[in-house]
Amino acid sequence: MLIRNASTGGSVHFPARLRWRPMIAQALIDAARTLSAALAELRFAAPVALVYNPLQYARAAHETYLRRFGDARKRVVMLGMNPGPFGMMQTGVPFGEVAAVRDWMGITAPIDRPGREHPKRPIQGFDCPRSEVSGRRLWGWARERFGTPERFFADYLVLNYCPLVFLEASGRNRTPEQLPAAELAPLVAACDRHLERALALLAPELAVGIGGFAERRLRAVIGDRKPPRIGAILHPSPASPAANRGWQAQAERQLAALGAPLP
């Protein structure tokens, strides 16, 4: 592969073994930075009181995740909706339950603070004592089924559709689909562009929405193009009565029915 060197006018040759790995990861990082900049221009009215963007204050951890695990094309992309208060909001990693990110993935990084914080939702980063149930379920399944992160991420990558956290004055989370249409439209436009770019880079055979909202966004972005195939699994949120009745077994059956690679 020849890459034009803009400063010298010459070309640089990349050996085949290096052709994709660093380039895909860096392109994913660039796409996330573009998304973060686009979302910074948006404004949200009450009942949204504060908006956190982990792609800004937890950028180091998020980009470490992409560099370490988004370094090649994937057979399966799994897509969540937006960060939870004790997961990606703290660590910058999708479904980023602290123990899973730190102890299983081996990721630690300095976490900054948003410009304004809600007193009930402080950013404590890797010092956060709370466990994100959704992340504990998702990454606990990956650890139990695949053993090592290297085995899981050889075929899979987990992304979030929207990186923003929307907090009401009470500190309660507000999901993207609860936003009024006038606020949701530009958010969806930016997140759809990012998702389309990520899918083009990762070229998965299968795109799996973790929950109905993520599946709908996958179908909207992918349309009639095949591959990837599109499917969904039950969201691991403790707010879901179904997820509280053995989420792992249900999600694994759904993945198997979709033809996802399982050891």
PDB file of C-alpha atoms in Angstrom:
ATOM      1  CA  MET A   1       0.000   0.000   0.000  1.00  0.00           C
ATOM      2  CA  LEU A   2       1.352   3.434  -0.931  1.00  0.00           C
ATOM      3  CA  ILE A   3       0.392   6.521   1.063  1.00  0.00           C
ATOM      4  CA  ARG A   4       1.255   9.957  -0.325  1.00  0.00           C
ATOM      5  CA  ASN A   5       3.454  12.028   2.029  1.00  0.00           C
ATOM      6  CA  ALA A   6       2.021  15.546   1.867  1.00  0.00           C
ATOM      7  CA  SER A   7       5.169  17.199   3.200  1.00  0.00           C
ATOM      8  CA  THR A   8       7.653  15.653   0.780  1.00  0.00           C
ATOM      9  CA  GLY A   9       5.524  14.668  -2.178  1.00  0.00           C
ATOM     10  CA  GLY A  10       6.901  11.139  -1.954  1.00  0.00           C
ATOM     11  CA  SER A  11       5.151   7.921  -1.027  1.00  0.00           C
ATOM     12  CA  VAL A  12       5.380   5.672   2.004  1.00  0.00           C
ATOM     13  CA  HIS A  13       4.922   1.898   1.698  1.00  0.00           C
ATOM     14  CA  PHE A  14       3.004   0.063   4.413  1.00  0.00           C
ATOM     15  CA  PRO A  15       3.713  -3.694   4.654  1.00  0.00           C
ATOM     16  CA  ALA A  16       0.643  -5.905   4.275  1.00  0.00           C
ATOM     17  CA  ARG A  17       0.698  -6.937   7.943  1.00  0.00           C
ATOM     18  CA  LEU A  18       0.342  -3.275   8.976  1.00  0.00           C
ATOM     19  CA  ARG A  19      -2.073  -2.324   6.268  1.00  0.00           C
ATOM     20  CA  TRP A  20      -5.319  -2.256   8.239  1.00  0.00           C
ATOM     21  CA  ARG A  21      -4.703  -2.431  11.962  1.00  0.00           C
ATOM     22  CA  PRO A  22      -3.488   1.069  12.894  1.00  0.00           C
ATOM     23  CA  MET A  23      -5.376   2.705  10.042  1.00  0.00           C
ATOM     24  CA  ILE A  24      -8.817   1.440  11.071  1.00  0.00           C
ATOM     25  CA  ALA A  25      -8.299   2.331  14.725  1.00  0.00           C
ATOM     26  CA  GLN A  26      -7.108   5.831  13.881  1.00  0.00           C
ATOM     27  CA  ALA A  27      -9.973   6.335  11.451  1.00  0.00           C
ATOM     28  CA  LEU A  28     -12.444   5.319  14.185  1.00  0.00           C
ATOM     29  CA  ILE A  29     -10.787   7.804  16.534  1.00  0.00           C
ATOM     30  CA  ASP A  30     -10.994  10.543  13.908  1.00  0.00           C
ATOM     31  CA  ALA A  31     -14.676   9.735  13.334  1.00  0.00           C
ATOM     32  CA  ALA A  32     -15.378   9.918  17.078  1.00  0.00           C
ATOM     33  CA  ARG A  33     -13.651  13.301  17.298  1.00  0.00           C
ATOM     34  CA  THR A  34     -15.731  14.566  14.371  1.00  0.00           C
ATOM     35  CA  LEU A  35     -18.903  13.342  16.073  1.00  0.00           C
ATOM     36  CA  SER A  36     -17.909  14.950  19.369  1.00  0.00           C
ATOM     37  CA  ALA A  37     -17.311  18.306  17.670  1.00  0.00           C
ATOM     38  CA  ALA A  38     -20.651  18.140  15.853  1.00  0.00           C
ATOM     39  CA  LEU A  39     -22.568  17.313  19.035  1.00  0.00           C
ATOM     40  CA  ALA A  40     -20.889  20.160  20.917  1.00  0.00           C
ATOM     41  CA  GLU A  41     -22.819  22.565  18.691  1.00  0.00           C
ATOM     42  CA  LEU A  42     -26.221  21.221  19.734  1.00  0.00           C
ATOM     43  CA  ARG A  43     -28.388  22.701  22.468  1.00  0.00           C
ATOM     44  CA  PHE A  44     -31.061  21.007  24.552  1.00  0.00           C
ATOM     45  CA  ALA A  45     -33.890  22.621  26.511  1.00  0.00           C
ATOM     46  CA  ALA A  46     -35.618  21.622  29.744  1.00  0.00           C
ATOM     47  CA  PRO A  47     -36.231  19.079  31.099  1.00  0.00           C
ATOM     48  CA  VAL A  48     -32.602  18.437  30.068  1.00  0.00           C
ATOM     49  CA  ALA A  49     -30.520  20.403  32.559  1.00  0.00           C
ATOM     50  CA  LEU A  50     -26.989  19.130  31.839  1.00  0.00           C
ATOM     51  CA  VAL A  51     -25.308  17.242  29.002  1.00  0.00           C
ATOM     52  CA  TYR A  52     -22.142  15.205  29.556  1.00  0.00           C
ATOM     53  CA  ASN A  53     -19.917  14.210  26.630  1.00  0.00           C
ATOM     54  CA  PRO A  54     -17.486  11.413  27.588  1.00  0.00           C
ATOM     55  CA  LEU A  55     -15.785  11.746  24.196  1.00  0.00           C
ATOM     56  CA  GLN A  56     -14.400  15.007  25.589  1.00  0.00           C
ATOM     57  CA  TYR A  57     -13.558  14.480  29.272  1.00  0.00           C
ATOM     58  CA  ALA A  58     -12.886  10.696  28.983  1.00  0.00           C
ATOM     59  CA  ARG A  59     -11.298  10.914  25.563  1.00  0.00           C
ATOM     60  CA  ALA A  60      -8.045   9.209  26.598  1.00  0.00           C
ATOM     61  CA  ALA A  61      -9.800   6.050  27.776  1.00  0.00           C
ATOM     62  CA  HIS A  62     -12.196   5.988  24.820  1.00  0.00           C
ATOM     63  CA  GLU A  63      -9.364   6.268  22.325  1.00  0.00           C
ATOM     64  CA  THR A  64      -7.337   3.627  24.164  1.00  0.00           C
ATOM     65  CA  TYR A  65     -10.315   1.281  23.767  1.00  0.00           C
ATOM     66  CA  LEU A  66     -10.462   1.961  20.022  1.00  0.00           C
ATOM     67  CA  ARG A  67      -6.708   1.650  19.538  1.00  0.00           C
ATOM     68  CA  ARG A  68      -6.526  -1.604  21.453  1.00  0.00           C
ATOM     69  CA  PHE A  69      -9.652  -3.321  20.207  1.00  0.00           C
ATOM     70  CA  GLY A  70     -10.821  -1.451  17.078  1.00  0.00           C
ATOM     71  CA  ASP A  71      -7.686  -2.226  15.129  1.00  0.00           C
ATOM     72  CA  ALA A  72      -9.163  -4.508  12.458  1.00  0.00           C
ATOM     73  CA  ARG A  73     -12.339  -5.329  10.605  1.00  0.00           C
ATOM     74  CA  LYS A  74     -14.896  -7.219  12.696  1.00  0.00           C
ATOM     75  CA  ARG A  75     -17.401  -9.949  12.016  1.00  0.00           C
ATOM     76  CA  VAL A  76     -19.902  -8.453  14.491  1.00  0.00           C
ATOM     77  CA  VAL A  77     -20.584  -4.872  15.596  1.00  0.00           C
ATOM     78  CA  MET A  78     -22.803  -4.556  18.673  1.00  0.00           C
ATOM     79  CA  LEU A  79     -24.466  -1.172  19.166  1.00  0.00           C
ATOM     80  CA  GLY A  80     -25.798   0.349  22.377  1.00  0.00           C
ATOM     81  CA  MET A  81     -27.871   3.502  22.745  1.00  0.00           C
ATOM     82  CA  ASN A  82     -26.053   6.016  24.996  1.00  0.00           C
ATOM     83  CA  PRO A  83     -23.969   5.992  28.194  1.00  0.00           C
ATOM     84  CA  GLY A  84     -25.186   4.918  31.601  1.00  0.00           C
ATOM     85  CA  PRO A  85     -24.265   6.922  34.721  1.00  0.00           C
ATOM     86  CA  PHE A  86     -21.812   4.363  36.108  1.00  0.00           C
ATOM     87  CA  GLY A  87     -20.503   3.004  32.830  1.00  0.00           C
ATOM     88  CA  MET A  88     -19.375   4.968  29.789  1.00  0.00           C
ATOM     89  CA  MET A  89     -20.213   8.197  31.584  1.00  0.00           C
ATOM     90  CA  GLN A  90     -17.366   7.383  33.987  1.00  0.00           C
ATOM     91  CA  THR A  91     -14.872   5.475  31.822  1.00  0.00           C
ATOM     92  CA  GLY A  92     -15.468   6.576  28.230  1.00  0.00           C
ATOM     93  CA  VAL A  93     -15.869   2.940  27.117  1.00  0.00           C
ATOM     94  CA  PRO A  94     -19.227   1.649  25.802  1.00  0.00           C
ATOM     95  CA  PHE A  95     -21.084  -0.151  28.613  1.00  0.00           C
ATOM     96  CA  GLY A  96     -17.913   0.684  30.528  1.00  0.00           C
ATOM     97  CA  GLU A  97     -18.490  -0.824  33.956  1.00  0.00           C
ATOM     98  CA  VAL A  98     -15.355   0.146  35.890  1.00  0.00           C
ATOM     99  CA  ALA A  99     -14.170  -3.312  36.949  1.00  0.00           C
ATOM    100  CA  ALA A 100     -14.672  -4.778  33.461  1.00  0.00           C
ATOM    101  CA  VAL A 101     -12.777  -1.963  31.750  1.00  0.00           C
ATOM    102  CA  ARG A 102      -9.955  -1.797  34.289  1.00  0.00           C
ATOM    103  CA  ASP A 103      -9.513  -5.435  35.266  1.00  0.00           C
ATOM    104  CA  TRP A 104     -10.604  -7.393  32.176  1.00  0.00           C
ATOM    105  CA  MET A 105      -9.742  -5.041  29.318  1.00  0.00           C
ATOM    106  CA  GLY A 106      -6.728  -3.617  31.144  1.00  0.00           C
ATOM    107  CA  ILE A 107      -7.646  -0.007  30.356  1.00  0.00           C
ATOM    108  CA  THR A 108      -6.962   2.850  32.736  1.00  0.00           C
ATOM    109  CA  ALA A 109      -6.520   6.492  31.797  1.00  0.00           C
ATOM    110  CA  PRO A 110      -6.892   9.936  33.337  1.00  0.00           C
ATOM    111  CA  ILE A 111     -10.507  11.117  33.313  1.00  0.00           C
ATOM    112  CA  ASP A 112     -11.187  14.855  33.324  1.00  0.00           C
ATOM    113  CA  ARG A 113     -14.417  16.527  34.438  1.00  0.00           C
ATOM    114  CA  PRO A 114     -17.242  18.141  32.454  1.00  0.00           C
ATOM    115  CA  GLY A 115     -17.466  21.906  32.693  1.00  0.00           C
ATOM    116  CA  ARG A 116     -20.601  21.570  34.844  1.00  0.00           C
ATOM    117  CA  GLU A 117     -21.591  18.570  36.931  1.00  0.00           C
ATOM    118  CA  HIS A 118     -24.773  17.544  38.639  1.00  0.00           C
ATOM    119  CA  PRO A 119     -24.157  16.968  42.370  1.00  0.00           C
ATOM    120  CA  LYS A 120     -25.909  13.601  42.127  1.00  0.00           C
ATOM    121  CA  ARG A 121     -23.887  12.538  39.084  1.00  0.00           C
ATOM    122  CA  PRO A 122     -20.241  13.424  39.737  1.00  0.00           C
ATOM    123  CA  ILE A 123     -17.553  12.102  37.416  1.00  0.00           C
ATOM    124  CA  GLN A 124     -15.263   9.875  39.464  1.00  0.00           C
ATOM    125  CA  GLY A 125     -13.727   7.964  36.570  1.00  0.00           C
ATOM    126  CA  PHE A 126     -12.038   4.737  37.563  1.00  0.00           C
ATOM    127  CA  ASP A 127     -12.565   5.629  41.233  1.00  0.00           C
ATOM    128  CA  CYS A 128     -16.338   5.330  40.805  1.00  0.00           C
ATOM    129  CA  PRO A 129     -17.513   2.850  43.470  1.00  0.00           C
ATOM    130  CA  ARG A 130     -20.786   2.028  41.695  1.00  0.00           C
ATOM    131  CA  SER A 131     -21.180  -0.826  39.234  1.00  0.00           C
ATOM    132  CA  GLU A 132     -23.065  -0.353  35.962  1.00  0.00           C
ATOM    133  CA  VAL A 133     -25.452  -3.304  35.832  1.00  0.00           C
ATOM    134  CA  SER A 134     -25.848  -3.235  32.036  1.00  0.00           C
ATOM    135  CA  GLY A 135     -22.089  -3.206  31.558  1.00  0.00           C
ATOM    136  CA  ARG A 136     -21.519  -5.863  34.198  1.00  0.00           C
ATOM    137  CA  ARG A 137     -23.964  -8.137  32.409  1.00  0.00           C
ATOM    138  CA  LEU A 138     -22.624  -7.489  28.903  1.00  0.00           C
ATOM    139  CA  TRP A 139     -18.917  -7.676  29.672  1.00  0.00           C
ATOM    140  CA  GLY A 140     -19.470 -10.458  32.209  1.00  0.00           C
ATOM    141  CA  TRP A 141     -21.012 -12.523  29.414  1.00  0.00           C
ATOM    142  CA  ALA A 142     -18.073 -11.733  27.113  1.00  0.00           C
ATOM    143  CA  ARG A 143     -15.572 -12.726  29.795  1.00  0.00           C
ATOM    144  CA  GLU A 144     -17.401 -15.952  30.665  1.00  0.00           C
ATOM    145  CA  ARG A 145     -17.965 -17.006  27.048  1.00  0.00           C
ATOM    146  CA  PHE A 146     -14.696 -15.891  25.429  1.00  0.00           C
ATOM    147  CA  GLY A 147     -12.280 -15.844  28.356  1.00  0.00           C
ATOM    148  CA  THR A 148      -9.885 -13.145  27.229  1.00  0.00           C
ATOM    149  CA  PRO A 149     -10.625  -9.765  25.657  1.00  0.00           C
ATOM    150  CA  GLU A 150      -8.371 -10.742  22.752  1.00  0.00           C
ATOM    151  CA  ARG A 151     -10.658 -13.657  21.872  1.00  0.00           C
ATOM    152  CA  PHE A 152     -13.802 -11.546  22.116  1.00  0.00           C
ATOM    153  CA  PHE A 153     -12.505  -8.525  20.222  1.00  0.00           C
ATOM    154  CA  ALA A 154     -11.024 -10.665  17.464  1.00  0.00           C
ATOM    155  CA  ASP A 155     -14.554 -10.870  16.027  1.00  0.00           C
ATOM    156  CA  TYR A 156     -16.594  -8.271  17.942  1.00  0.00           C
ATOM    157  CA  LEU A 157     -16.593  -4.564  18.710  1.00  0.00           C
ATOM    158  CA  VAL A 158     -19.116  -2.779  20.933  1.00  0.00           C
ATOM    159  CA  LEU A 159     -20.021   0.826  20.109  1.00  0.00           C
ATOM    160  CA  ASN A 160     -22.620   3.301  21.375  1.00  0.00           C
ATOM    161  CA  TYR A 161     -24.871   5.119  18.941  1.00  0.00           C
ATOM    162  CA  CYS A 162     -24.954   8.394  20.897  1.00  0.00           C
ATOM    163  CA  PRO A 163     -22.133   9.315  23.285  1.00  0.00           C
ATOM    164  CA  LEU A 164     -24.058  11.992  25.185  1.00  0.00           C
ATOM    165  CA  VAL A 165     -25.611  11.734  28.652  1.00  0.00           C
ATOM    166  CA  PHE A 166     -28.760  13.818  29.170  1.00  0.00           C
ATOM    167  CA  LEU A 167     -29.507  14.693  32.807  1.00  0.00           C
ATOM    168  CA  GLU A 168     -32.658  16.269  34.153  1.00  0.00           C
ATOM    169  CA  ALA A 169     -32.598  18.697  37.091  1.00  0.00           C
ATOM    170  CA  SER A 170     -33.265  15.789  39.454  1.00  0.00           C
ATOM    171  CA  GLY A 171     -30.219  13.928  38.149  1.00  0.00           C
ATOM    172  CA  ARG A 172     -32.404  11.430  36.313  1.00  0.00           C
ATOM    173  CA  ASN A 173     -31.179  10.176  32.942  1.00  0.00           C
ATOM    174  CA  ARG A 174     -33.142  11.078  29.842  1.00  0.00           C
ATOM    175  CA  THR A 175     -32.695   8.843  26.802  1.00  0.00           C
ATOM    176  CA  PRO A 176     -32.252  10.203  23.254  1.00  0.00           C
ATOM    177  CA  GLU A 177     -35.625   8.875  22.148  1.00  0.00           C
ATOM    178  CA  GLN A 178     -37.276  10.992  24.876  1.00  0.00           C
ATOM    179  CA  LEU A 179     -36.007  14.218  23.298  1.00  0.00           C
ATOM    180  CA  PRO A 180     -38.462  16.400  21.337  1.00  0.00           C
ATOM    181  CA  ALA A 181     -38.341  15.969  17.575  1.00  0.00           C
ATOM    182  CA  ALA A 182     -36.637  19.319  16.938  1.00  0.00           C
ATOM    183  CA  GLU A 183     -33.744  18.356  19.236  1.00  0.00           C
ATOM    184  CA  LEU A 184     -33.613  14.721  18.205  1.00  0.00           C
ATOM    185  CA  ALA A 185     -33.325  15.382  14.451  1.00  0.00           C
ATOM    186  CA  PRO A 186     -29.855  17.038  14.421  1.00  0.00           C
ATOM    187  CA  LEU A 187     -28.614  14.556  17.044  1.00  0.00           C
ATOM    188  CA  VAL A 188     -29.707  11.620  14.902  1.00  0.00           C
ATOM    189  CA  ALA A 189     -28.193  13.173  11.778  1.00  0.00           C
ATOM    190  CA  ALA A 190     -24.766  13.465  13.416  1.00  0.00           C
ATOM    191  CA  CYS A 191     -24.906  10.039  15.060  1.00  0.00           C
ATOM    192  CA  ASP A 192     -26.117   8.383  11.848  1.00  0.00           C
ATOM    193  CA  ARG A 193     -23.157   9.827   9.943  1.00  0.00           C
ATOM    194  CA  HIS A 194     -20.782   8.502  12.570  1.00  0.00           C
ATOM    195  CA  LEU A 195     -22.421   5.065  12.604  1.00  0.00           C
ATOM    196  CA  GLU A 196     -22.265   4.849   8.811  1.00  0.00           C
ATOM    197  CA  ARG A 197     -18.549   5.700   8.913  1.00  0.00           C
ATOM    198  CA  ALA A 198     -17.823   3.159  11.656  1.00  0.00           C
ATOM    199  CA  LEU A 199     -19.656   0.398   9.808  1.00  0.00           C
ATOM    200  CA  ALA A 200     -17.811   1.203   6.596  1.00  0.00           C
ATOM    201  CA  LEU A 201     -14.482   0.920   8.413  1.00  0.00           C
ATOM    202  CA  LEU A 202     -15.292  -2.250  10.365  1.00  0.00           C
ATOM    203  CA  ALA A 203     -17.174  -3.988   7.503  1.00  0.00           C
ATOM    204  CA  PRO A 204     -19.060  -6.424   9.755  1.00  0.00           C
ATOM    205  CA  GLU A 205     -21.053  -9.417   8.581  1.00  0.00           C
ATOM    206  CA  LEU A 206     -23.589  -8.820  11.357  1.00  0.00           C
ATOM    207  CA  ALA A 207     -24.754  -5.633  13.113  1.00  0.00           C
ATOM    208  CA  VAL A 208     -26.563  -6.227  16.397  1.00  0.00           C
ATOM    209  CA  GLY A 209     -28.627  -3.618  18.184  1.00  0.00           C
ATOM    210  CA  ILE A 210     -28.482  -3.939  21.950  1.00  0.00           C
ATOM    211  CA  GLY A 211     -32.118  -3.038  22.422  1.00  0.00           C
ATOM    212  CA  GLY A 212     -34.788  -1.789  20.057  1.00  0.00           C
ATOM    213  CA  PHE A 213     -33.604   1.814  19.657  1.00  0.00           C
ATOM    214  CA  ALA A 214     -30.152   0.742  18.474  1.00  0.00           C
ATOM    215  CA  GLU A 215     -31.632  -1.831  16.097  1.00  0.00           C
ATOM    216  CA  ARG A 216     -33.862   0.837  14.545  1.00  0.00           C
ATOM    217  CA  ARG A 217     -30.893   3.149  13.981  1.00  0.00           C
ATOM    218  CA  LEU A 218     -28.947   0.307  12.366  1.00  0.00           C
ATOM    219  CA  ARG A 219     -31.820  -0.398  10.005  1.00  0.00           C
ATOM    220  CA  ALA A 220     -32.174   3.300   9.167  1.00  0.00           C
ATOM    221  CA  VAL A 221     -28.459   3.676   8.386  1.00  0.00           C
ATOM    222  CA  ILE A 222     -27.875   0.366   6.612  1.00  0.00           C
ATOM    223  CA  GLY A 223     -31.164   0.266   4.728  1.00  0.00           C
ATOM    224  CA  ASP A 224     -31.314  -2.422   2.059  1.00  0.00           C
ATOM    225  CA  ARG A 225     -27.554  -2.822   1.767  1.00  0.00           C
ATOM    226  CA  LYS A 226     -26.282  -6.276   2.584  1.00  0.00           C
ATOM    227  CA  PRO A 227     -24.031  -7.114   4.300  1.00  0.00           C
ATOM    228  CA  PRO A 228     -24.237  -6.576   7.177  1.00  0.00           C
ATOM    229  CA  ARG A 229     -27.180  -8.590   8.367  1.00  0.00           C
ATOM    230  CA  ILE A 230     -29.105  -6.784  11.104  1.00  0.00           C
ATOM    231  CA  GLY A 231     -30.546  -8.141  14.321  1.00  0.00           C
ATOM    232  CA  ALA A 232     -31.080  -7.326  17.975  1.00  0.00           C
ATOM    233  CA  ILE A 233     -30.625  -8.741  21.436  1.00  0.00           C
ATOM    234  CA  LEU A 234     -32.361  -7.865  24.662  1.00  0.00           C
ATOM    235  CA  HIS A 235     -30.890  -4.816  26.384  1.00  0.00           C
ATOM    236  CA  PRO A 236     -29.219  -5.782  29.685  1.00  0.00           C
ATOM    237  CA  SER A 237     -30.683  -2.841  31.615  1.00  0.00           C
ATOM    238  CA  PRO A 238     -32.018  -3.671  35.087  1.00  0.00           C
ATOM    239  CA  ALA A 239     -35.008  -1.477  34.185  1.00  0.00           C
ATOM    240  CA  SER A 240     -36.121  -4.282  31.860  1.00  0.00           C
ATOM    241  CA  PRO A 241     -38.101  -7.007  33.667  1.00  0.00           C
ATOM    242  CA  ALA A 242     -37.170  -9.452  30.898  1.00  0.00           C
ATOM    243  CA  ALA A 243     -33.454  -8.715  31.320  1.00  0.00           C
ATOM    244  CA  ASN A 244     -33.757  -9.448  35.025  1.00  0.00           C
ATOM    245  CA  ARG A 245     -34.913 -12.985  34.215  1.00  0.00           C
ATOM    246  CA  GLY A 246     -31.596 -14.384  32.984  1.00  0.00           C
ATOM    247  CA  TRP A 247     -30.323 -11.819  30.495  1.00  0.00           C
ATOM    248  CA  GLN A 248     -27.196 -13.771  29.567  1.00  0.00           C
ATOM    249  CA  ALA A 249     -28.979 -16.935  28.474  1.00  0.00           C
ATOM    250  CA  GLN A 250     -31.562 -14.973  26.491  1.00  0.00           C
ATOM    251  CA  ALA A 251     -28.948 -12.811  24.746  1.00  0.00           C
ATOM    252  CA  GLU A 252     -26.848 -15.835  23.862  1.00  0.00           C
ATOM    253  CA  ARG A 253     -29.820 -17.598  22.302  1.00  0.00           C
ATOM    254  CA  GLN A 254     -30.574 -14.482  20.278  1.00  0.00           C
ATOM    255  CA  LEU A 255     -26.971 -14.180  19.106  1.00  0.00           C
ATOM    256  CA  ALA A 256     -26.878 -17.853  18.150  1.00  0.00           C
ATOM    257  CA  ALA A 257     -30.090 -17.451  16.146  1.00  0.00           C
ATOM    258  CA  LEU A 258     -28.471 -14.515  14.300  1.00  0.00           C
ATOM    259  CA  GLY A 259     -25.457 -16.648  13.410  1.00  0.00           C
ATOM    260  CA  ALA A 260     -22.990 -14.722  15.564  1.00  0.00           C
ATOM    261  CA  PRO A 261     -19.665 -16.528  16.081  1.00  0.00           C
ATOM    262  CA  LEU A 262     -19.605 -18.137  19.529  1.00  0.00           C
ATOM    263  CA  PRO A 263     -16.852 -20.362  20.910  1.00  0.00           C
TER     264      PRO A 263
END
